[in-house]
Every structure is written in structure tokens, then in C-alpha cells.
Short mmCIF file of C-alpha atoms and ligand atoms in Angstrom, two decimals:
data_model
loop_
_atom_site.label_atom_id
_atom_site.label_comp_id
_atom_site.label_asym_id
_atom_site.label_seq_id
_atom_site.Cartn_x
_atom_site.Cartn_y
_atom_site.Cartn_z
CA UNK A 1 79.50 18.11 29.00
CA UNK A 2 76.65 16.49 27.28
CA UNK A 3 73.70 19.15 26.51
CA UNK A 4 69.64 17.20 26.66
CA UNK A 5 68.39 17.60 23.11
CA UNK A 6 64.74 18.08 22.39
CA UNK A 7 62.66 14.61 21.40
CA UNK A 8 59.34 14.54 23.10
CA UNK A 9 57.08 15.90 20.53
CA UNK A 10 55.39 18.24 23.29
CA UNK A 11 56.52 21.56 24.61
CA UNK A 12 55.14 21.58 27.75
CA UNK A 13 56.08 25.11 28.89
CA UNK A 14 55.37 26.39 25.82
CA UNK A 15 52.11 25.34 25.98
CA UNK A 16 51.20 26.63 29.79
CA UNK A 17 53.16 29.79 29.42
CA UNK A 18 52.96 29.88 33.58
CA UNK A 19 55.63 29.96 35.85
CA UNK A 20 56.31 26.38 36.91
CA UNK A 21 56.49 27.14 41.28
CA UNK A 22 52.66 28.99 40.21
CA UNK A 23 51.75 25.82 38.78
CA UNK A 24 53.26 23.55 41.39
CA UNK A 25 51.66 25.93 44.35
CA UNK A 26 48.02 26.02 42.58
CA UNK A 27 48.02 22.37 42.55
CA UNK A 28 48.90 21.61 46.16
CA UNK A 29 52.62 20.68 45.99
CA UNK A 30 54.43 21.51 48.90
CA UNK A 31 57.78 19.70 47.38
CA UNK A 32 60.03 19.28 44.56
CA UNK A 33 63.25 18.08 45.04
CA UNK A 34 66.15 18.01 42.45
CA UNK A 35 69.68 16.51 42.66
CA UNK A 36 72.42 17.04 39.76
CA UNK A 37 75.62 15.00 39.49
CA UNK A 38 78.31 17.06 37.02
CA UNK A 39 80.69 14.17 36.74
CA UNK A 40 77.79 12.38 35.03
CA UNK A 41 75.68 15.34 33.63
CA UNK A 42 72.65 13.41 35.70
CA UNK A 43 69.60 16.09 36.34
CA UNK A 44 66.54 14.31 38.37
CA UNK A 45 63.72 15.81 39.78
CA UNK A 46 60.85 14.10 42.39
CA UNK A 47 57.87 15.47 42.98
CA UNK A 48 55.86 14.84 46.03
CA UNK A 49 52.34 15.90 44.93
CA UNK A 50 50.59 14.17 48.30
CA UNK A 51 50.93 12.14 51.39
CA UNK A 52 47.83 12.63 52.99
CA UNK A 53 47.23 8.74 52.35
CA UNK A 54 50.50 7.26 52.70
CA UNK A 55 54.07 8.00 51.49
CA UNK A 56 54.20 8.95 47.55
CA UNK A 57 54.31 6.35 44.92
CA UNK A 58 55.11 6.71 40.96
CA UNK A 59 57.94 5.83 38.96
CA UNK A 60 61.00 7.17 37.76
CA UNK A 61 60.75 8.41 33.84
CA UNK A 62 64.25 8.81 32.09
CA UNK A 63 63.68 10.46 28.52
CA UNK A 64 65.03 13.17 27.11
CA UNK A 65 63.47 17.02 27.64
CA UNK A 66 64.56 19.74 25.47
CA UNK A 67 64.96 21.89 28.92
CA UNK A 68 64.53 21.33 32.74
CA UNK A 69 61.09 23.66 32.49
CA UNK A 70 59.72 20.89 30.75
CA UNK A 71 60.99 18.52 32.91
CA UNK A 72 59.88 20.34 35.65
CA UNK A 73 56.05 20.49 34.09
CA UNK A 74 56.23 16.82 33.27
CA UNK A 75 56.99 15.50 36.90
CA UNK A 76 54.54 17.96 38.42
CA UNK A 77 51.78 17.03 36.30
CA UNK A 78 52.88 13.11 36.22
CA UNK A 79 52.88 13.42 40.25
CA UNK A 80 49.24 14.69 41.09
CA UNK A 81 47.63 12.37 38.17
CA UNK A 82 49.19 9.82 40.67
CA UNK A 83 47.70 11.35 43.70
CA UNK A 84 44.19 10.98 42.15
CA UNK A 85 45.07 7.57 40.68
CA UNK A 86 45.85 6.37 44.04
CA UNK A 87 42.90 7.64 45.62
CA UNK A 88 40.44 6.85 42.96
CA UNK A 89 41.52 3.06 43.40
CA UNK A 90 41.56 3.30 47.09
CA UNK A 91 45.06 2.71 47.72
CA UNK A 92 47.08 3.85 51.29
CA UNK A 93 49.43 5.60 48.81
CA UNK A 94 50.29 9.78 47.89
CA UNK A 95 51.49 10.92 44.59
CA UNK A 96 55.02 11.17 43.59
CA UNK A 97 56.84 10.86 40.74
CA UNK A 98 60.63 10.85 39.07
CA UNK A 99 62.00 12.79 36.10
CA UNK A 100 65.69 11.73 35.11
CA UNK A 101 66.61 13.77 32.12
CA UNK A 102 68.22 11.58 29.84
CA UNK A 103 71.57 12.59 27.99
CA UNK A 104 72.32 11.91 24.47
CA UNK A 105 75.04 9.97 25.56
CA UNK A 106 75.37 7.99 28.86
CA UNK A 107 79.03 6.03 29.47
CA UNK A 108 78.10 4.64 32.71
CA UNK A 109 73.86 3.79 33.09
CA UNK A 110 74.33 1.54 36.03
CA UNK A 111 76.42 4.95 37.27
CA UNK A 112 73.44 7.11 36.44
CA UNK A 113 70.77 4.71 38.62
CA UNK A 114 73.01 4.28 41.33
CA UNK A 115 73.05 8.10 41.71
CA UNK A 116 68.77 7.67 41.26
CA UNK A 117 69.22 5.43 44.07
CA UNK A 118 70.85 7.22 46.56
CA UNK A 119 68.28 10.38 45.36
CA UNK A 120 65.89 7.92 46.86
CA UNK A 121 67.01 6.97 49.58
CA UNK A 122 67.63 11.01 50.89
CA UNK A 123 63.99 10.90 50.89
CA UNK A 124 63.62 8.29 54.23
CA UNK A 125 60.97 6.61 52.11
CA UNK A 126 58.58 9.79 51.26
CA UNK A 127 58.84 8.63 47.83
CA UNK A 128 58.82 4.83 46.48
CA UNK A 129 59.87 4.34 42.78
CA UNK A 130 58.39 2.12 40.06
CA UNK A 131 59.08 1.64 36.64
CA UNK A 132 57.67 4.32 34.02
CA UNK A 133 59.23 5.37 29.74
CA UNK A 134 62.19 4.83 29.60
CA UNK A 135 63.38 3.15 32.16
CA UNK A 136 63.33 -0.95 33.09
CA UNK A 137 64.26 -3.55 35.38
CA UNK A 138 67.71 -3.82 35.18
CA UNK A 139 67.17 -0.29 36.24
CA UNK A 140 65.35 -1.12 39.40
CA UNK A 141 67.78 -3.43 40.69
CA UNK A 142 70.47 -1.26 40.43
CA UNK A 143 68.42 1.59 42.19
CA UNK A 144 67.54 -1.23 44.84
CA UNK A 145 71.32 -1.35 45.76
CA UNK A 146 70.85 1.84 46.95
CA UNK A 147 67.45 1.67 48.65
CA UNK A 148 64.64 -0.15 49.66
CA UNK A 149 62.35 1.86 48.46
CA UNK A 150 61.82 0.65 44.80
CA UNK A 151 58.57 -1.40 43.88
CA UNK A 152 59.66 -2.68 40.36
CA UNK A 153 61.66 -5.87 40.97
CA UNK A 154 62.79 -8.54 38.48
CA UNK A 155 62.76 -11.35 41.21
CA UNK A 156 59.07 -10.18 42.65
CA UNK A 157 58.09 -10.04 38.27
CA UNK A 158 58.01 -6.72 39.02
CA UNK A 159 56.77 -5.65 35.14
CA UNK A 160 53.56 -3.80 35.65
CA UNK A 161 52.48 -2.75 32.11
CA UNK A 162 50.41 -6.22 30.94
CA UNK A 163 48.30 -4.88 34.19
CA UNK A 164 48.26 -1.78 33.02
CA UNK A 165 47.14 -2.91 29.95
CA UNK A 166 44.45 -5.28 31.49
CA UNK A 167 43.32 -2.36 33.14
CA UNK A 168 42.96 -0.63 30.07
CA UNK A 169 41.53 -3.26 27.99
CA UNK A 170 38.93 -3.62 30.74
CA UNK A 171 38.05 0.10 30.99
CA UNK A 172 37.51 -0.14 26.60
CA UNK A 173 34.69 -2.86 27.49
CA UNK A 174 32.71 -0.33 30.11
CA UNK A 175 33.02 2.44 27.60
CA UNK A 176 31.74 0.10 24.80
CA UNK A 177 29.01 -0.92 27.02
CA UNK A 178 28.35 3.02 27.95
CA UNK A 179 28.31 3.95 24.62
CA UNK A 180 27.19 0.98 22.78
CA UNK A 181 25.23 -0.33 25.25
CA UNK A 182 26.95 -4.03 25.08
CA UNK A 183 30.65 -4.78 25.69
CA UNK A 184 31.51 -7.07 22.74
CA UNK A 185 34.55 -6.58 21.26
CA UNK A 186 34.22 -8.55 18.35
CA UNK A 187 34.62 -5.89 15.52
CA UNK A 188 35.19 -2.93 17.24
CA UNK A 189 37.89 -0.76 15.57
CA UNK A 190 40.69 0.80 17.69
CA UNK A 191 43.39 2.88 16.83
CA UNK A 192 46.33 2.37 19.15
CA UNK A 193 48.79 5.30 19.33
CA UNK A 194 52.49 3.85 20.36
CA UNK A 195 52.15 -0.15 20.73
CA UNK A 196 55.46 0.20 23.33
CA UNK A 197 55.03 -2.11 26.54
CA UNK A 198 51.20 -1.43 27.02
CA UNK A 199 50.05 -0.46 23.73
CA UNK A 200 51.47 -4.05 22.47
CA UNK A 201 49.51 -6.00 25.70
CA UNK A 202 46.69 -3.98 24.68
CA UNK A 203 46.63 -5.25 21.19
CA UNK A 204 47.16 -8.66 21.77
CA UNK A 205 44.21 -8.44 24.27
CA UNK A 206 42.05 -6.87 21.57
CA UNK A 207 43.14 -9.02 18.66
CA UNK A 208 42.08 -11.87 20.90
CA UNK A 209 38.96 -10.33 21.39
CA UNK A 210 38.19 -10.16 17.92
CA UNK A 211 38.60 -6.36 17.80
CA UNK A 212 39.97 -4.46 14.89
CA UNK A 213 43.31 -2.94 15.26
CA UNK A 214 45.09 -0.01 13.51
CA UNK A 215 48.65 1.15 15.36
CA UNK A 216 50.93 4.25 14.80
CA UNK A 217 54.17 4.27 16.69
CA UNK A 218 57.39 6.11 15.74
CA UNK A 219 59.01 2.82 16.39
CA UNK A 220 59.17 0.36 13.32
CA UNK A 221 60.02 -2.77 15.04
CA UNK A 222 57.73 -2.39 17.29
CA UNK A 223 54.81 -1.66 14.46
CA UNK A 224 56.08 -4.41 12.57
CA UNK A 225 55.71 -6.94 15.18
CA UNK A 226 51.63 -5.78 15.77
CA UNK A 227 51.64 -6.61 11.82
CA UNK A 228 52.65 -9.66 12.06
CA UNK A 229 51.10 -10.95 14.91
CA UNK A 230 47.46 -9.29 15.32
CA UNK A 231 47.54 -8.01 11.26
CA UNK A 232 47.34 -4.25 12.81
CA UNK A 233 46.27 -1.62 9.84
CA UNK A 234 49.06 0.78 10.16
CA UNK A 235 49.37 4.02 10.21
CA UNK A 236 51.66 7.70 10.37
CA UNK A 237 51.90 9.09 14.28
CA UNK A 238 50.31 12.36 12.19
CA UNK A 239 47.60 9.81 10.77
CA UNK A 240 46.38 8.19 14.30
CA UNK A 241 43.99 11.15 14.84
CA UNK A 242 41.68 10.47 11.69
CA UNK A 243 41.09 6.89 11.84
CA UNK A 244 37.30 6.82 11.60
CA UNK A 245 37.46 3.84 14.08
CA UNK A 246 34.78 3.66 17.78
CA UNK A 247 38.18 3.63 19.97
CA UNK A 248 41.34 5.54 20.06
CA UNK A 249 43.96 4.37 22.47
CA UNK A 250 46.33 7.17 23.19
CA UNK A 251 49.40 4.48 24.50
CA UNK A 252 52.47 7.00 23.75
CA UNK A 253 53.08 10.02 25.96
CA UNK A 254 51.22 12.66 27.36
CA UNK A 255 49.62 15.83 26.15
CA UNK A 256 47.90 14.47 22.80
CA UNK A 257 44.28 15.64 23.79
CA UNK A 258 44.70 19.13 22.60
CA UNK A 259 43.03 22.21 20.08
CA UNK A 260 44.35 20.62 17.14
CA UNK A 261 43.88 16.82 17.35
CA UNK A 262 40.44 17.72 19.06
CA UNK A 263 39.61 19.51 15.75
CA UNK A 264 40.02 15.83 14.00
CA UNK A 265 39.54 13.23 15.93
CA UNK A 266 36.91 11.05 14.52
CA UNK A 267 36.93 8.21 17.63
CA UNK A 268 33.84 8.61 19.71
CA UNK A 269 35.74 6.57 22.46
CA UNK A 270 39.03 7.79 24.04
CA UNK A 271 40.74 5.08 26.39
CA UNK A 272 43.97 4.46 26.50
CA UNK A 273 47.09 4.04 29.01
CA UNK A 274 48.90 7.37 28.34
CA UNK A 275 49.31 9.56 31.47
CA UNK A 276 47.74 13.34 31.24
CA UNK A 277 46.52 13.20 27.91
CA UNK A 278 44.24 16.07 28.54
CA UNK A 279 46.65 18.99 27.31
CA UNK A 280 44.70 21.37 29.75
CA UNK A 281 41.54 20.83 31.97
CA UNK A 282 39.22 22.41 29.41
CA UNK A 283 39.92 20.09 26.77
CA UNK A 284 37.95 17.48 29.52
CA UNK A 285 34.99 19.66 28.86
CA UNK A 286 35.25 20.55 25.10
CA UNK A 287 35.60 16.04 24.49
CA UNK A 288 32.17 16.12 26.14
CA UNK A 289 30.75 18.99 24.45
CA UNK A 290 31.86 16.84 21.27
CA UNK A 291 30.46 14.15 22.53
CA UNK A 292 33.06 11.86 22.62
CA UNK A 293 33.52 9.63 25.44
CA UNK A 294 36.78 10.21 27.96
CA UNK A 295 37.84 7.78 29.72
CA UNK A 296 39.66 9.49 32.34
CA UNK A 297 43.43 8.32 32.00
CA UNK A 298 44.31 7.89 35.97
CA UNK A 299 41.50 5.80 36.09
CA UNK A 300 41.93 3.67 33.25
CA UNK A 301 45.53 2.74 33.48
CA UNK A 302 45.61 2.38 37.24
CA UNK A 303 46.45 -1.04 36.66
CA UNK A 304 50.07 -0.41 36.96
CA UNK A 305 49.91 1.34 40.16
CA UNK A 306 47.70 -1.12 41.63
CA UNK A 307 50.48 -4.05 40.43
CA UNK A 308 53.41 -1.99 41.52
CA UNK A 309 51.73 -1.48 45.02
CA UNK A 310 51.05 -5.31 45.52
CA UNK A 311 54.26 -5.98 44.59
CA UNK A 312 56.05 -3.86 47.31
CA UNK A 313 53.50 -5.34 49.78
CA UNK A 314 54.66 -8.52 48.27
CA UNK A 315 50.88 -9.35 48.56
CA UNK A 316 49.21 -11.91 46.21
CA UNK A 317 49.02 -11.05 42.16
CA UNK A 318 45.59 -12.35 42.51
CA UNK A 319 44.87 -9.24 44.28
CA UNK A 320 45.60 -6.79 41.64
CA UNK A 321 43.62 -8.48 39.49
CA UNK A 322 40.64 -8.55 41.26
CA UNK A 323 41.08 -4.81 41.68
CA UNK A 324 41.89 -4.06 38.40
CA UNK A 325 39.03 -5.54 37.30
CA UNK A 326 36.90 -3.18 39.31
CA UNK A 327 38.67 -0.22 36.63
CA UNK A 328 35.67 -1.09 34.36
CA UNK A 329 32.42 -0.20 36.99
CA UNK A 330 34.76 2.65 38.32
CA UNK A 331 34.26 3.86 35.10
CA UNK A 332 30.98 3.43 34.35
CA UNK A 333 30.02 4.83 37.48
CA UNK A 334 31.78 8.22 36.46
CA UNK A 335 30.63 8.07 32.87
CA UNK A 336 26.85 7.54 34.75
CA UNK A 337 27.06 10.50 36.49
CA UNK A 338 28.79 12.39 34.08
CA UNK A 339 25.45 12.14 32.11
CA UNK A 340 23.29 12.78 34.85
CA UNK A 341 25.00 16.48 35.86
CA UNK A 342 25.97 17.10 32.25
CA UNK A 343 29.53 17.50 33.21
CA UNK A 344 32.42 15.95 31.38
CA UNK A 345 34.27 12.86 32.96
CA UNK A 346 37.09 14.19 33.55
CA UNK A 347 36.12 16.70 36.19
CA UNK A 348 33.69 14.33 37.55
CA UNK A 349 36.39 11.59 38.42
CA UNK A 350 38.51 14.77 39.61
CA UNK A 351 35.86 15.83 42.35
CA UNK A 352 36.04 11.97 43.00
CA UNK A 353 39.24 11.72 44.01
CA UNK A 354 39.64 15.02 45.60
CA UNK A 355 37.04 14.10 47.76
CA UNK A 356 39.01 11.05 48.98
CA UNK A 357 42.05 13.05 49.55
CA UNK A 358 40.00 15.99 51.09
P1 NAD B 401 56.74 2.48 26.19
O1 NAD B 401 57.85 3.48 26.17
O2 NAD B 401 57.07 1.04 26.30
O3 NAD B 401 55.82 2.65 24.89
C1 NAD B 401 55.50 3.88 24.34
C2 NAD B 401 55.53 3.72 22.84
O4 NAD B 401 55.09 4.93 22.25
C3 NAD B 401 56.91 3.43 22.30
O5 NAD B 401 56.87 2.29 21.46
C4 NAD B 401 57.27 4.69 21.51
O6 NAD B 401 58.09 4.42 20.38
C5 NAD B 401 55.90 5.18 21.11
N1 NAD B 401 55.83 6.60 20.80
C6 NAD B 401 56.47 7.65 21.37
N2 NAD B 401 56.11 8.80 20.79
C7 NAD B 401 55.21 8.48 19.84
C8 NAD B 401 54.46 9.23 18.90
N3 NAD B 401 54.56 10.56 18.81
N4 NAD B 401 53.61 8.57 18.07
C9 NAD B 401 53.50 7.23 18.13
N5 NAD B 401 54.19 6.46 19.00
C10 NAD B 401 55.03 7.08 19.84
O7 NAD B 401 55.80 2.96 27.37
P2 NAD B 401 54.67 2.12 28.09
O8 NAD B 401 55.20 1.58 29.35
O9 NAD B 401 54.00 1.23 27.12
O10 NAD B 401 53.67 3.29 28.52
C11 NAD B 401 52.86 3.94 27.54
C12 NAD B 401 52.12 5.09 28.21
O11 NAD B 401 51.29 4.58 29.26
C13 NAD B 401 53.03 6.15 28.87
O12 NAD B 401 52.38 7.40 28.79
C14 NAD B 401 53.07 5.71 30.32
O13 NAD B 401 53.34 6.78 31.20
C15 NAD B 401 51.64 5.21 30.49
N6 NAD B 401 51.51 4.25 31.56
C16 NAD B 401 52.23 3.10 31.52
C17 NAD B 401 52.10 2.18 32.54
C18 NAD B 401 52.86 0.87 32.51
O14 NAD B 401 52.53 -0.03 33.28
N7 NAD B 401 53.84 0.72 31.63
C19 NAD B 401 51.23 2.42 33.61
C20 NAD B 401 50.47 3.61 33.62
C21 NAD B 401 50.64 4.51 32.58
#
């Protein structure tokens, strides 16, 4: 049997030291459901963070964990940032998410989602999956033989990241305008960390823009191609932090905002797509005791949830984009008050959203 080796580049448990049911209960779970398949070594997790507003909503993330604690830690935390997203952008939708642990070796992968599928479908349509890392559309159809309840379709151009990354490129124009006080682009310097799916949209949006663009991503191709086609500045993933540049533009994983990179980061802006880049709560408040401007990451890359929704409501694309174009004022309007009560903007778009889903 096929043991899950250690590549994400953060130990979650590690780093929270708590017992992961402590964690789960303190945040307001009141499920986590996990299904294992021997034959094909397949270990999933869903986490239903909140329904309050309609059934749960997030996609399914197959990468590899170095253990099921962190697996465990990564679909808890992944699920409630998708509560709050959801509620921030006014959407009849909870927070759930999907964790597939991902072998080193897989024989079968349409195997593997089938099994996802049928996960799914035990749920009577509590959860609804989407694309997230890791996994793509190919994916989602074969999930969809098992279940309706899949968002990310090929035939409905299900591919939500240039949203996300519309979303994102908005929210970089309302924190140049906070900060700045006007939202040209033209020269601004970012620092893109991972130029994957979004972090490529993101670039090309930029480069358009006449922004400045310097890219890490542990992926050479897809470096090489931001080289070529927006003449990125590149740099090493250990590098990213240090770029004296106005924006960085965590578009990797999770977890990057932390004691260390804190200590270096010379961006005054931070807006990117990543999911819970905050390592822990109080690194919301020690970015604004810096000074440096948060962009609060459920609220910036919403754009994918907002596209994913519209596409299971099979409702028009133009839609999303009118919403996701709201990401920007959203934004503002937490960054606004964030100055007026002297609190960072993290916790302010947290008492946001928990006041929706109170
Ligand atoms: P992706 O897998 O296509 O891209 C991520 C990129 O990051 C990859 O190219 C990968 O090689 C690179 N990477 C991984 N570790 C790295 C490291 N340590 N340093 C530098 N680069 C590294 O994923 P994506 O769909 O572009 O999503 C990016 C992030 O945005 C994820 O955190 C995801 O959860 C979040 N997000 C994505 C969407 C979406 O629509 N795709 C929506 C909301 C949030």
C-alpha cells in the first residue's frame, strides 16, 4: 500500500499544536466526515463548516499531506474561510470543503473520483463540490457520474480561476486606491507568489495594466511562460518575501503570512488569491501594527465562489461579473473602517461576516 509523502511546505499541526476535534468544536463545526477506500489507498475528508445559509459549497483539493492531521487542519480551516466567503458576498450558500489525500502513485484516477463521487452523493446534497489545487475538470465530470452535486463542469465552462483572478486583480486596484490614494496600475510592482491557474490570470491582467511583475513558483514551466509573455522579474519561492515591490500576491497555498516572512516582508500591500494565508489570527493584527495593508483573502478571491455558484444555478456569467466587481468597494469599505476603529482588516471583515451568519 502506497504511504502519502510530505510536499506542502507547511506543517499545519505542527504549527497549532491543538487537538484537531478542539479546533473543529471552537470554530463551530458540527461535522466532518471521512471515507477511506483500501483497494485504492483513497483517504477524503469533507468538512461542513455551515449551513445556516444554504447547503455547503467549496471544492475538493487533492494534494499530498505528510499525515491525515494535516489534512484534517487543512479542510477545517479551508471550510469556514468558505463560510465567511459566502456570506461576505451575500451568497444563499454554507461552507464546506474536500480534502482527497493524494498518493504518490495513483493506477486508476478516474477510480479515485468515482469513489469522490459517490462520497458526495452520501451527503443528499449538504455539500456541493467545485474545483480547488490539484484537481480539474476531467475530474468533475467523472465525480458528476456519480452525483449531481458538482458545480465545476466542462460543458457549463465550468473553470473558475480567471474569476478568481478578476476578483483579485480588482481587489489590488481598491487597495492601491486605499493606500495610494488612486488606482492606476501603470508601474506598480507586484510580486506574485505561484503563477499556477490564478497567479498566471493575474499576471496577464497586470501586465496589461502596465504593472510591474516579479513571480516565484516552484514550477519552471510555469515561470518560464510569465517570462516570456509579461517579461516577469523572477525570483526563488525563499526570495518572494523581500521584493521591495507596493504588492505581494500570495497565489500558492496557504499559511505564508507567518512570524518569519512577517519579519521580511517589504510589500506594503498584501492581496492575493491564496486561501488562509494568515498562519494564525494574530498575524491579522501584527500586518496592521506593521502597517501593511491586508487584503482579507475570502474576500479578495471570492471570485471563484461567486463563478462556481452561477454556474450550478446555470445563471448568466454576466452575473458573476457584476458581483465580482463589487470585491473592490467590499474592500474598501473594510479597509475604511479598519482605519476608523484602529483594528486590523482581517478581524473587521470577520465580525462582517459573522454578523451575516449570526
Ligand atoms: P494552482 O495549483 O493552479 O497554482 C498554484 C501554483 O503555486 C502552482 O503553479 C504551484 O507550482 C505553485 N506553488 C506551490 N507551492 C509553491 C511555493 N512554495 N512557492 C511558489 N510557488 C508555489 O492553484 P490555483 O487554482 O491557481 O490557486 C492558487 C491559490 O488560490 C490556492 O491557494 C487556491 O486555494 C486559491 N484559490 C483559487 C481559486 C481558483 O479559482 N482557482 C479560487 C479561490 C482561491
Amino acid at each position: 500500500m502506497a504511504s502519502v509523502v510530505r510536499t506542502i511546505d507547511y506543517n499545519l499541526e505542527e504549527q497549532f499544536n491543538q487537538d484537531i476535534f478542539d479546533y473543529a468544536l471552537e470554530r463551530g463545526f458540527g461535522e466532518i466526515h471521512i471515507k477511506l477506500d483500501k483497494q485504492l489507498d483513497f483517504r477524503a475528508i469533507i468538512a461542513i463548516h455551515n449551513t445556516k445559509l444554504g447547503p455547503a459549497l467549496g471544492g475538493c483539493r487533492f494534494v499530498p499531506y505528510s499525515n491525515s492531521t494535516n489534512a484534517m487542519f487543512d479542510v477545517v480551516r479551508l471550510a469556514r474561510a468558505m463560510s465567511y466567503k459566502a456570506a461576505m458576498v451575500n451568497l444563499p450558500y454554507g461552507g464546506g470543503k474536500m480534502v482527497i489525500m493524494k498518493p504518490p502513485h495513483i493506477e486508476n484516477r478516474d477510480a479515485f473520483f468515482r469513489v469522490a463521487g459517490q462520497f458526495i452523493e452520501s451527503l443528499n446534497g449538504r455539500y456541493i463540490t467545485a474545483l480547488d489545487s490539484g484537481t480539474n475538470l476531467t475530474d468533475m465530470s467523472v465525480i458528476h457520474t456519480q452525483t449531481n452535486y458538482v458545480s465545476s463542469l466542462a460543458e457549463q465552462d465550468g473553470e473558475p480561476s480567471p474569476y478568481t483572478a478578476d476578483g483579485v486583480f480588482n481587489g489590488i486596484r481598491a487597495c492601491v486606491k486605499f493606500k495610494y490614494g488612486h488606482s492606476n496600475l501603470s508601474g506598480i510592482h507586484v510580486a506574485i507568489q505561484g503563477v499556477g491557474k490564478v497567479g498566471y490570470y493575474l499576471a496577464r491582467l497586470l501586465h496589461n495594466e502596465g504593472a510591474k511583475i516579479t513571480v516565484c513558483d516552484i514550477d519552471q514551466t510555469s515561470v518560464n511562460r510569465c517570462v516570456e509573455e509579461f517579461a516577469a522579474n523572477v525570483v526563488s519561492s525563499d526570495d518572494i518575501y523581500t521584493v521591495d515591490c507596493d504588492v505581494f500576491a500570495p497565489c500558492a497555498l496557504g499559511a505564508v503570512i507567518n512570524d518569519q516572512t512577517i519579519a521580511t516582508l517589504k510589500a506594503p500591500i498584501i492581496a492575493g488569491s491564496a486561501n488562509n494565508q494568515l498562519t494564525r489570527a494574530y498575524h491579522g493584527q501584527r500586518l496592521h501594527e506593521n502597517g501593511i495593508l491586508y487584503a482579507p483573502d475570502y474576500v479578495i478571491n471570492a471570485g471563484g465562489l461567486i463563478y462556481a455558484v452561477n454556474r450550478y444555478e446555470q445563471a448568466s456569467p454576466e452575473l458573476a461579473s457584476k458581483r465580482i466587481n463589487e470585491i473592490g468597494s467590499s474592500l474598501l469599505n473594510i479597509f475604511e473602517r479598519s482605519k476608523e476603529e484602529n483594528l486590523p482588516s482581517s478581524g473587521i471583515a470577520d465580525t462582517i461576516a459573522e454578523e451575516k451568519l449570526a
